[in-house]
mmCIF file of C-alpha atoms in Angstrom:
data_model
loop_
_atom_site.group_PDB
_atom_site.id
_atom_site.type_symbol
_atom_site.label_atom_id
_atom_site.label_comp_id
_atom_site.label_asym_id
_atom_site.label_seq_id
_atom_site.Cartn_x
_atom_site.Cartn_y
_atom_site.Cartn_z
ATOM 1 C CA HIS A 1 -27.814 -1.946 4.213
ATOM 2 C CA LYS A 2 -24.091 -1.634 4.882
ATOM 3 C CA LYS A 3 -22.220 1.664 5.043
ATOM 4 C CA VAL A 4 -19.885 2.444 2.177
ATOM 5 C CA TYR A 5 -16.621 4.150 3.096
ATOM 6 C CA PRO A 6 -14.278 6.009 0.767
ATOM 7 C CA THR A 7 -11.036 4.239 0.051
ATOM 8 C CA PRO A 8 -8.003 5.964 1.543
ATOM 9 C CA LYS A 9 -4.995 5.412 -0.678
ATOM 10 C CA PRO A 10 -1.668 4.635 0.903
ATOM 11 C CA GLY A 11 1.013 6.966 -0.319
ATOM 12 C CA ILE A 12 2.704 10.231 0.329
ATOM 13 C CA TRP A 13 0.599 11.441 3.251
ATOM 14 C CA HIS A 14 2.860 9.299 5.488
ATOM 15 C CA ALA A 15 4.815 11.604 7.769
ATOM 16 C CA GLY A 16 8.305 10.803 6.540
ATOM 17 C CA ILE A 17 7.662 9.564 3.055
ATOM 18 C CA GLU A 18 8.003 12.793 1.089
ATOM 19 C CA GLN A 19 11.336 13.601 2.731
ATOM 20 C CA ALA A 20 12.570 10.129 1.777
ATOM 21 C CA ARG A 21 11.773 10.439 -1.903
ATOM 22 C CA ASN A 22 15.329 10.952 -3.168
ATOM 23 C CA LYS A 23 17.426 9.557 -0.332
ATOM 24 C CA SER A 24 19.506 6.467 -0.932
ATOM 25 C CA LEU A 25 19.762 3.897 1.830
ATOM 26 C CA GLU A 26 23.446 4.714 2.345
ATOM 27 C CA GLU A 27 22.527 8.238 3.501
ATOM 28 C CA VAL A 28 20.330 7.178 6.417
ATOM 29 C CA THR A 29 20.265 4.876 9.421
ATOM 30 C CA LEU A 30 17.300 2.559 9.175
ATOM 31 C CA GLU A 31 15.094 1.753 12.127
ATOM 32 C CA PRO A 32 14.774 -1.984 12.914
ATOM 33 C CA ARG A 33 11.341 -2.264 11.276
ATOM 34 C CA GLU A 34 12.621 -0.489 8.154
ATOM 35 C CA GLN A 35 15.582 -2.872 8.023
ATOM 36 C CA THR A 36 13.185 -5.825 8.252
ATOM 37 C CA VAL A 37 11.150 -4.441 5.350
ATOM 38 C CA LEU A 38 14.351 -3.892 3.335
ATOM 39 C CA ASP A 39 15.648 -7.412 4.043
ATOM 40 C CA ASN A 40 12.355 -8.908 2.793
ATOM 41 C CA PHE A 41 11.540 -6.217 0.227
ATOM 42 C CA SER A 42 11.132 -8.401 -2.856
ATOM 43 C CA LYS A 43 9.046 -10.993 -0.980
ATOM 44 C CA ILE A 44 6.773 -8.331 0.491
ATOM 45 C CA VAL A 45 6.316 -6.516 -2.831
ATOM 46 C CA GLY A 46 5.621 -9.829 -4.577
ATOM 47 C CA SER A 47 2.924 -10.613 -2.020
ATOM 48 C CA LEU A 48 1.464 -7.109 -2.397
ATOM 49 C CA ILE A 49 1.350 -7.493 -6.196
ATOM 50 C CA TYR A 50 -0.535 -10.770 -5.775
ATOM 51 C CA MET A 51 -2.952 -9.170 -3.302
ATOM 52 C CA SER A 52 -3.530 -6.137 -5.514
ATOM 53 C CA THR A 53 -4.481 -8.291 -8.495
ATOM 54 C CA THR A 54 -6.657 -10.754 -6.599
ATOM 55 C CA VAL A 55 -8.349 -9.369 -3.493
ATOM 56 C CA ARG A 56 -7.261 -5.747 -2.839
ATOM 57 C CA PRO A 57 -7.506 -3.608 -5.983
ATOM 58 C CA ASP A 58 -7.487 -0.488 -3.794
ATOM 59 C CA ILE A 59 -3.711 -0.801 -3.267
ATOM 60 C CA THR A 60 -2.734 -1.295 -6.917
ATOM 61 C CA THR A 61 -1.347 2.191 -7.561
ATOM 62 C CA SER A 62 0.752 2.274 -4.413
ATOM 63 C CA VAL A 63 2.053 -1.238 -5.031
ATOM 64 C CA ASN A 64 3.030 -0.150 -8.542
ATOM 65 C CA TYR A 65 5.131 2.679 -7.087
ATOM 66 C CA SER A 66 6.776 0.342 -4.589
ATOM 67 C CA ALA A 67 7.557 -2.252 -7.285
ATOM 68 C CA ARG A 68 9.608 0.352 -9.149
ATOM 69 C CA GLY A 69 12.181 -0.024 -6.391
ATOM 70 C CA LEU A 70 12.677 -3.774 -6.730
ATOM 71 C CA SER A 71 16.100 -3.491 -8.350
ATOM 72 C CA SER A 72 17.446 -0.848 -5.966
ATOM 73 C CA PRO A 73 15.014 0.253 -3.242
ATOM 74 C CA THR A 74 15.379 3.701 -1.712
ATOM 75 C CA LEU A 75 14.141 4.927 1.643
ATOM 76 C CA PHE A 76 11.006 6.128 -0.175
ATOM 77 C CA HIS A 77 10.206 2.585 -1.362
ATOM 78 C CA VAL A 78 10.823 1.084 2.071
ATOM 79 C CA ARG A 79 8.555 3.620 3.778
ATOM 80 C CA LEU A 80 5.899 3.245 1.090
ATOM 81 C CA VAL A 81 5.788 -0.517 1.620
ATOM 82 C CA GLU A 82 5.576 0.071 5.363
ATOM 83 C CA GLN A 83 2.640 2.409 4.836
ATOM 84 C CA ILE A 84 0.849 -0.071 2.566
ATOM 85 C CA LEU A 85 1.204 -2.763 5.241
ATOM 86 C CA VAL A 86 -0.192 -0.407 7.894
ATOM 87 C CA TYR A 87 -3.101 0.463 5.577
ATOM 88 C CA LEU A 88 -3.843 -3.220 4.959
ATOM 89 C CA TYR A 89 -3.779 -3.943 8.684
ATOM 90 C CA ARG A 90 -6.132 -1.065 9.474
ATOM 91 C CA THR A 91 -8.570 -1.988 6.706
ATOM 92 C CA LYS A 92 -8.508 -5.764 7.076
ATOM 93 C CA CYS A 93 -12.226 -5.823 7.861
ATOM 94 C CA PHE A 94 -13.178 -4.112 4.587
ATOM 95 C CA GLY A 95 -14.879 -6.157 1.891
ATOM 96 C CA LEU A 96 -15.617 -5.671 -1.788
ATOM 97 C CA CYS A 97 -19.113 -5.662 -3.190
ATOM 98 C CA TYR A 98 -19.488 -6.061 -6.945
ATOM 99 C CA THR A 99 -22.788 -4.874 -8.355
ATOM 100 C CA HIS A 100 -24.081 -4.981 -11.892
ATOM 101 C CA HIS A 101 -25.765 -1.943 -13.363
ATOM 102 C CA GLU A 102 -27.111 -1.487 -16.871
ATOM 103 C CA SER A 103 -23.816 -1.481 -18.741
ATOM 104 C CA ALA A 104 -21.087 -1.745 -16.119
ATOM 105 C CA VAL A 105 -19.941 -3.594 -13.066
ATOM 106 C CA THR A 106 -19.140 -1.312 -10.155
ATOM 107 C CA THR A 107 -17.145 -2.002 -7.023
ATOM 108 C CA GLU A 108 -17.807 -0.635 -3.567
ATOM 109 C CA ILE A 109 -15.737 -1.140 -0.459
ATOM 110 C CA LEU A 110 -17.896 -2.197 2.452
ATOM 111 C CA ARG A 111 -17.053 -2.190 6.084
#
């Protein structure tokens, strides 16, 4: 029997994400990793959307928030995408287990 772990959701617990909510990118100096995320923002978000609909439903809500910044990303969107990538890296060994009960299919995340 495998242990079942609760799913941590990426989002606003990230240290600098709440402060970045309403800051435009012109107001701040981006760190190199943030600039890399910004330069590839649409590609990364597109890949995250694909992942959230196929193999990682646990990131769907956070990916939805990040996709809202596709036309004009803010510091909030850049840091949110960064946090989603960190979450995916740290939980890469998690798996999904679909089970069928009387009238519903349930999903558990297994480690």
